[in-house]
Short mmCIF file of C-alpha atoms in Angstrom, two decimals:
data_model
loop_
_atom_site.label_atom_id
_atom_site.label_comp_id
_atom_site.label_asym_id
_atom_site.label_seq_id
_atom_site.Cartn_x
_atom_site.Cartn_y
_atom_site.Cartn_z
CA UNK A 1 22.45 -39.83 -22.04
CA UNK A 2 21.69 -41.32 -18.78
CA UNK A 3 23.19 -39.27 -15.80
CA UNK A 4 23.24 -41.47 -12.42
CA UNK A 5 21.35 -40.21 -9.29
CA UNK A 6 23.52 -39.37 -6.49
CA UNK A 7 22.83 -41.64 -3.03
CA UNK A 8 22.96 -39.30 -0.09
CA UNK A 9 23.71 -40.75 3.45
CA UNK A 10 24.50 -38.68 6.65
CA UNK A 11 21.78 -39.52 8.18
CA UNK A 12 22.74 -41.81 12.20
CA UNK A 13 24.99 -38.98 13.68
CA UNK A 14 23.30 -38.83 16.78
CA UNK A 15 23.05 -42.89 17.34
CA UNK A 16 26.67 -43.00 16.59
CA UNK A 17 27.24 -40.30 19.07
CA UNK A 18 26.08 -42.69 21.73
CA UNK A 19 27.77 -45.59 20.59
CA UNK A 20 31.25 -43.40 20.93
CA UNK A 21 30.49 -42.47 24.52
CA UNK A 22 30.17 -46.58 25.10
CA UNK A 23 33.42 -47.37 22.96
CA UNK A 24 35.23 -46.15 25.69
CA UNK A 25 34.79 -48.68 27.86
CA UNK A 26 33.09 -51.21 25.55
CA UNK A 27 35.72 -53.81 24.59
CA UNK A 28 33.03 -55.15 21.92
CA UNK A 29 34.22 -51.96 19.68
CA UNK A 30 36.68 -52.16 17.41
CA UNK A 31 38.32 -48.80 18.32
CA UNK A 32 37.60 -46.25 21.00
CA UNK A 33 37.98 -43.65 18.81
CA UNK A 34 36.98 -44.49 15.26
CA UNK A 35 33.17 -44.72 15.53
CA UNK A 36 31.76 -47.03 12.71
CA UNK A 37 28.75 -48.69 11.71
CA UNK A 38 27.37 -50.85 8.80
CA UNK A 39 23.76 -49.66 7.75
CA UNK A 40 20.69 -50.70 5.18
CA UNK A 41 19.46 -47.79 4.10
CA UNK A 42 16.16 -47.22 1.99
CA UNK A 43 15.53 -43.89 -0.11
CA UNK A 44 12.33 -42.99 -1.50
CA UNK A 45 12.09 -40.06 -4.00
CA UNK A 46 15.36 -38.68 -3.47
CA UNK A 47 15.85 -36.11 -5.93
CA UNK A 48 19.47 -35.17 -6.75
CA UNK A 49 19.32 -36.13 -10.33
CA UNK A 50 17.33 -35.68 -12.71
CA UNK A 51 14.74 -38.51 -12.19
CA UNK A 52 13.06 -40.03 -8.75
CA UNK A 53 15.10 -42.20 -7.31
CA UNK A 54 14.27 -45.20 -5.13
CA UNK A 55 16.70 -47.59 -4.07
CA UNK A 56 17.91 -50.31 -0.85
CA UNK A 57 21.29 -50.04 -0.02
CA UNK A 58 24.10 -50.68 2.08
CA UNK A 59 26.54 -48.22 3.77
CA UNK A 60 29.68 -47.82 5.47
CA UNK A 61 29.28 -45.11 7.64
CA UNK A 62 32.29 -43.72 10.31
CA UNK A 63 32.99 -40.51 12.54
CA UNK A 64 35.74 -39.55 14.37
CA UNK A 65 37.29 -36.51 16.99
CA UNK A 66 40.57 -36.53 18.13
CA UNK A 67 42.44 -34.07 19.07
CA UNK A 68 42.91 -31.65 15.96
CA UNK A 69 41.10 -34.02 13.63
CA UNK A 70 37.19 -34.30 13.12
CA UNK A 71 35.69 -36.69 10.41
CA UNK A 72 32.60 -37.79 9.22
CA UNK A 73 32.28 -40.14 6.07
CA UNK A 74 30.12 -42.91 4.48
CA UNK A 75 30.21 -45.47 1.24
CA UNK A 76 27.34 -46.52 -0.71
CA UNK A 77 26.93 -49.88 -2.28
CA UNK A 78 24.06 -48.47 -4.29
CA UNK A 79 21.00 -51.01 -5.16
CA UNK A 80 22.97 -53.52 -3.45
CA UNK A 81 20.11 -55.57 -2.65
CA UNK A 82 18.33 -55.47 -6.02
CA UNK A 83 15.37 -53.57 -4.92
CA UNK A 84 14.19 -50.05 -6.32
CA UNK A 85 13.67 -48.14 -9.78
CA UNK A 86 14.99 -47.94 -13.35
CA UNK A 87 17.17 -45.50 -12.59
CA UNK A 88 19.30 -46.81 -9.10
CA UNK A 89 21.47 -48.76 -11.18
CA UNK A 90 24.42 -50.04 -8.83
CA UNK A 91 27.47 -52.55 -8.31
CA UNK A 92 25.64 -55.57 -10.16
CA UNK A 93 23.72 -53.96 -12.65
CA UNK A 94 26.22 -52.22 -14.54
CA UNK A 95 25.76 -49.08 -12.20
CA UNK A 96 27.92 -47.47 -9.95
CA UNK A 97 29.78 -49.53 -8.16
CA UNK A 98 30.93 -46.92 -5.33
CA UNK A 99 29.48 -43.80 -3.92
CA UNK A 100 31.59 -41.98 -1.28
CA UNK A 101 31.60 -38.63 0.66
CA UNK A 102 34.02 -37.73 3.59
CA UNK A 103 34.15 -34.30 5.47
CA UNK A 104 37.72 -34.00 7.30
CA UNK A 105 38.05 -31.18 9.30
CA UNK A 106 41.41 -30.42 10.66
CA UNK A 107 41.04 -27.93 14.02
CA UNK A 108 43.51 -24.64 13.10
CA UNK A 109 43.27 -24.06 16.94
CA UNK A 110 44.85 -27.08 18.25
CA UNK A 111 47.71 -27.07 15.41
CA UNK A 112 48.61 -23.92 16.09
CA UNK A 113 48.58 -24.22 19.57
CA UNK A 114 46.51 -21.05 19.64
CA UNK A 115 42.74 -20.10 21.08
CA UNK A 116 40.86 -18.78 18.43
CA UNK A 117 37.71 -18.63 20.32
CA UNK A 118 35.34 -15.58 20.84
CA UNK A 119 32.18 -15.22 21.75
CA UNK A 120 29.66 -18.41 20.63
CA UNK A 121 32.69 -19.60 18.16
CA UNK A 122 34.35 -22.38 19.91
CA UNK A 123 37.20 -23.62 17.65
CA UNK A 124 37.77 -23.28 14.09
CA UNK A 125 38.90 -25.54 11.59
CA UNK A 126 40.14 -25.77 8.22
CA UNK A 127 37.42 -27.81 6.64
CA UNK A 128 36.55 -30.21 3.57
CA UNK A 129 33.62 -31.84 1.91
CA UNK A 130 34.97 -34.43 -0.47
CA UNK A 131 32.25 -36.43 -2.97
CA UNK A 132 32.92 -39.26 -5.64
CA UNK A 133 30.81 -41.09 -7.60
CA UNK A 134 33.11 -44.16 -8.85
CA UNK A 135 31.11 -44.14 -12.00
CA UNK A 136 31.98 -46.86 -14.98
CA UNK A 137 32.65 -43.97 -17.52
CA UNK A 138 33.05 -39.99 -17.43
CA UNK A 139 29.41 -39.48 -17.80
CA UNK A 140 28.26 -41.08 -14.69
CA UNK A 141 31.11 -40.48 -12.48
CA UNK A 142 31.49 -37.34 -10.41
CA UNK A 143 34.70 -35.56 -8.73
CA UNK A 144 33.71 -32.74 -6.10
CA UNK A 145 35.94 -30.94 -3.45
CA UNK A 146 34.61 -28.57 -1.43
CA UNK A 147 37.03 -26.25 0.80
CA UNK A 148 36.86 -23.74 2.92
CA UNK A 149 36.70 -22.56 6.78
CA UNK A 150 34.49 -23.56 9.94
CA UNK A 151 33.45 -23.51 13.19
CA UNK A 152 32.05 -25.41 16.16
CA UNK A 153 29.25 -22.99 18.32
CA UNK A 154 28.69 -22.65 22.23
CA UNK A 155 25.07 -23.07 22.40
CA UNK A 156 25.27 -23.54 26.27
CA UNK A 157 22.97 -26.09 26.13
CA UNK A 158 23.06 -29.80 25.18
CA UNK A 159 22.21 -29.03 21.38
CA UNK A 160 25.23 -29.15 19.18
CA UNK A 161 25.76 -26.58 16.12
CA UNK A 162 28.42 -26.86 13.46
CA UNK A 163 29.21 -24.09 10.46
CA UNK A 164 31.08 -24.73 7.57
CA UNK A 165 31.69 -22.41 4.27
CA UNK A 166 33.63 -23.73 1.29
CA UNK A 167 34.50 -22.58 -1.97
CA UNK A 168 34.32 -25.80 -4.46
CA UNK A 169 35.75 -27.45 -7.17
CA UNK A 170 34.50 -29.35 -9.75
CA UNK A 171 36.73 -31.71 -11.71
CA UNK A 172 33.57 -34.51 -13.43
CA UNK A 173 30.12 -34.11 -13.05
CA UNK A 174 28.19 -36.46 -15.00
CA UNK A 175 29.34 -34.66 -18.29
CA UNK A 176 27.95 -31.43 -16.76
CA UNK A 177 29.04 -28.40 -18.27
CA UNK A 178 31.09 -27.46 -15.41
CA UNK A 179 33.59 -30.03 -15.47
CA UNK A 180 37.13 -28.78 -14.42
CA UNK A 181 36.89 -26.27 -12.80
CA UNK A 182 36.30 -23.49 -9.51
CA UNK A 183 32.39 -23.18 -10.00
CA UNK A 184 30.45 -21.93 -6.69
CA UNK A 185 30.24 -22.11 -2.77
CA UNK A 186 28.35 -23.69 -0.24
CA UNK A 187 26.94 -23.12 3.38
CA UNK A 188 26.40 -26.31 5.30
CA UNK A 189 24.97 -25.80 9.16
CA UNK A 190 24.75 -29.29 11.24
CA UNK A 191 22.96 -29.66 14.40
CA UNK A 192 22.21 -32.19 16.97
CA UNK A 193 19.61 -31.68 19.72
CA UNK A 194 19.35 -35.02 22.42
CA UNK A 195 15.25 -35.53 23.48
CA UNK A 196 14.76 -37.98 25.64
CA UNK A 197 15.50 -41.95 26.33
CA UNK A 198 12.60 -43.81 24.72
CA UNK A 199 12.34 -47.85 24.73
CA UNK A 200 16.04 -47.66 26.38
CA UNK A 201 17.79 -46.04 23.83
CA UNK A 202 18.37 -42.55 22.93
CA UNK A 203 15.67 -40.40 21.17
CA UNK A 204 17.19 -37.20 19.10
CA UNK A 205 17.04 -34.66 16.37
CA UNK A 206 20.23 -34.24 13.63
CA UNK A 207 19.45 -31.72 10.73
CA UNK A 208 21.80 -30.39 7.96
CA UNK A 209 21.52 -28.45 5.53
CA UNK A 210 23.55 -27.54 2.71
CA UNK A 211 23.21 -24.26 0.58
CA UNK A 212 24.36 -24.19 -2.82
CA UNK A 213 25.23 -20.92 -4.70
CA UNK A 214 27.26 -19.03 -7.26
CA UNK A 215 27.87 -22.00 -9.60
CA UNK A 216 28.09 -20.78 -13.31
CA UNK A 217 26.14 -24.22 -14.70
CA UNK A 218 23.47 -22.08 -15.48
CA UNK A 219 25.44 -20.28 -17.94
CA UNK A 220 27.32 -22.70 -19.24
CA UNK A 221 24.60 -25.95 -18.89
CA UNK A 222 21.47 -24.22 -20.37
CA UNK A 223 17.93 -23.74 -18.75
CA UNK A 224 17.31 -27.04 -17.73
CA UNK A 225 20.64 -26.52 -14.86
CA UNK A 226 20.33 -24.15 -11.46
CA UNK A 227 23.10 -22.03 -9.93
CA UNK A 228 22.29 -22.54 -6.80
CA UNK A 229 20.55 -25.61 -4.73
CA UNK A 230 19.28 -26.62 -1.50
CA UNK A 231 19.34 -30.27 0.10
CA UNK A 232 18.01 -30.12 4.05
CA UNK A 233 18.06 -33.39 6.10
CA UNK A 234 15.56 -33.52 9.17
CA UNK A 235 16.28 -36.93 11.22
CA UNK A 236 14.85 -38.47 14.09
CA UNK A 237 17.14 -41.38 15.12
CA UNK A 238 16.66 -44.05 18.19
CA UNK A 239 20.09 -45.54 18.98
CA UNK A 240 21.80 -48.28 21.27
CA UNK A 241 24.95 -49.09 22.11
CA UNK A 242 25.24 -51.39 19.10
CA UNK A 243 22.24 -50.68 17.20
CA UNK A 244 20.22 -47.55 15.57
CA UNK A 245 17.22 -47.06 13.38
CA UNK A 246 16.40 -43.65 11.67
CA UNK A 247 13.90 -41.70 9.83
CA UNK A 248 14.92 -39.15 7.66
CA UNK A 249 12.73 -36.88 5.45
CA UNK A 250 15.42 -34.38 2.90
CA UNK A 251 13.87 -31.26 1.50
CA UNK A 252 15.38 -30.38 -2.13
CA UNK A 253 15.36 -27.42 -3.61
CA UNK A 254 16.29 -27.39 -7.35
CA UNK A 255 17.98 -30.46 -6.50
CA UNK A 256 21.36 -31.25 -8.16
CA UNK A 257 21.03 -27.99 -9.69
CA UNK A 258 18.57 -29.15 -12.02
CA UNK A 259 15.79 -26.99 -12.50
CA UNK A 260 12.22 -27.72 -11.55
CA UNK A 261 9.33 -27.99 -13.72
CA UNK A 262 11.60 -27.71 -16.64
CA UNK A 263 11.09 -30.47 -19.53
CA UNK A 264 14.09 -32.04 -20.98
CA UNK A 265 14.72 -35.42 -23.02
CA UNK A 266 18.11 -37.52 -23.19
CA UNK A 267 16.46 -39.97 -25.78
CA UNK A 268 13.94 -41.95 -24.26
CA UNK A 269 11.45 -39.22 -24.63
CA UNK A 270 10.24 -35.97 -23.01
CA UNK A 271 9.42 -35.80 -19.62
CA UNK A 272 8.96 -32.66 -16.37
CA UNK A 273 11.75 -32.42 -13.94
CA UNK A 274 10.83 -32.57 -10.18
CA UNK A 275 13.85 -31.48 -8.73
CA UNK A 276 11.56 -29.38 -5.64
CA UNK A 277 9.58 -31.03 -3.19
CA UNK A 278 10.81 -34.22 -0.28
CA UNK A 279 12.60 -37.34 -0.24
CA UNK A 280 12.32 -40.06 2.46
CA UNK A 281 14.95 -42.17 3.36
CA UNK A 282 14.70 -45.26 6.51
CA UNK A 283 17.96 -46.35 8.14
CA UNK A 284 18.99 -49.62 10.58
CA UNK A 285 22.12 -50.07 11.13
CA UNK A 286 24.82 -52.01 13.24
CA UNK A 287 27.69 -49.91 15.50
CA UNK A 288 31.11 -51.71 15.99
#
């Protein structure tokens, strides 16, 4: 059985940031609220399957705040260009011809029409984490939605903090044992810290992290699965008004929820699962 490595993106928030501060009075954007871009993105190692993954790809990426919505999203065309390993199968190569994750979160303060702030906790929302895989059969297509609560954070300073805690469910997952059903919870944190100008664009720092725990795929999946996971981005992004180039290096911990150092064999023979260590990713992209 083959199971597809996930593409990961999230990775301009901070170049996008500035383009939305020149939407506003850039008529060259297409809206002056609906931040978007159109990226290349290269991974090295990435490890949320089962195998390495290297791969060149291209991305829809968007964000979005208004009023008492907040988004963040992207789309993969995975090995879109026809460059990277065995296993980053894509649209053209009888791959995957879609990956997709969005994170609406819809602000409970504002609907309400009620303050819900106290000390550092600014506003609080009613949040999501939505994944899909658009695989070309059940065993490489996957079906996640996290949900749950969180919160923007007065740092009163320039750096930005966001905290969000879901429950999830899991309809399919590669053929995963865990299919159907609530299995687990995750912590994400997200923040944004501005350096300097550099080359006249913006120099800064986005990192998230997500924490995954309580899943029962242990259990049910066997030794070679995890209950809990770790995947933590740490970017350093240089953007202009229209343009942005990133760096990204992603720390996994059992990655996937596959365990590391564990052998396992799906018919093309045995081999050591490397599911711990870093994963490198370059970005250039295009705002409009």
């Amino acid at each position: 059985m083959k199971y597809k490595t996930l593409i990961a993106g999230a990775v301009l928030a901070c170049s996008l940031s500035g383009a939305a501060q020149a939407a506003e009075s850039d008529p060259q954007y297409l809206s002056d609220w609906w931040h978007q871009s159109v990226n290349v993105v290269g991974s090295y190692h990435t490890r949320f399957g089962p195998q390495f993954n290297n791969d060149v790809y291209l991305e829809y990426e968007a964000f979005a705040k208004k009023e008492w919505f907040d988004f963040y999203g992207y789309l993969d065309v995975s090995n879109f260009f026809g460059v990277g390993n065995s296993n980053a199968n894509g649209v053209f190569d009888h791959g995957s011809p879609m990956f997709m994750e969005i994170e609406p979160r819809f602000s409970i303060d504002k609907l309400t029409g009620t303050s819900l702030a106290f000390g550092p906790f600014k506003e609080w929302y009613f949040a999501n984490n939505y994944i899909y895989d658009m695989g070309r059969n059940s065993d490489s297509r996957q079906n996640t939605w996290y949900m749950g609560l969180g919160t923007d954070i007065d740092t009163h300073s320039d750096v930005g903090l966001s905290l969000n805690v879901y429950a999830k469910y899991q309809w399919e997952n590669y053929g995963a044992a865990n299919e159907n059903s609530w299995d687990g919870y995750r912590f994400k944190v997200k923040y944004f810290v501005p350096i300097t100008t550099l080359w006249g664009g913006n120099l800064g720092y986005v990192g998230f992290t997500n924490f995954d725990w309580g899943s029962d795929l242990r259990d049910k999946g066997g030794a070679s699965r995890t209950s809990n996971s770790i995947a933590s981005s740490h970017i350093l992004s240089l953007g202009y008004d229209h343009w942005h180039f990133s760096a990204v290096a992603r720390y996994f911990h059992n990655g996937g929820q596959w365990a590391d150092g564990q052998e396992v064999n799906f018919g093309n023979g045995p081999f050591e699962l490397k599911s711990t260590g870093w994963g490198y990713y370059l970005v250039a992209g295009y705002n409009f």
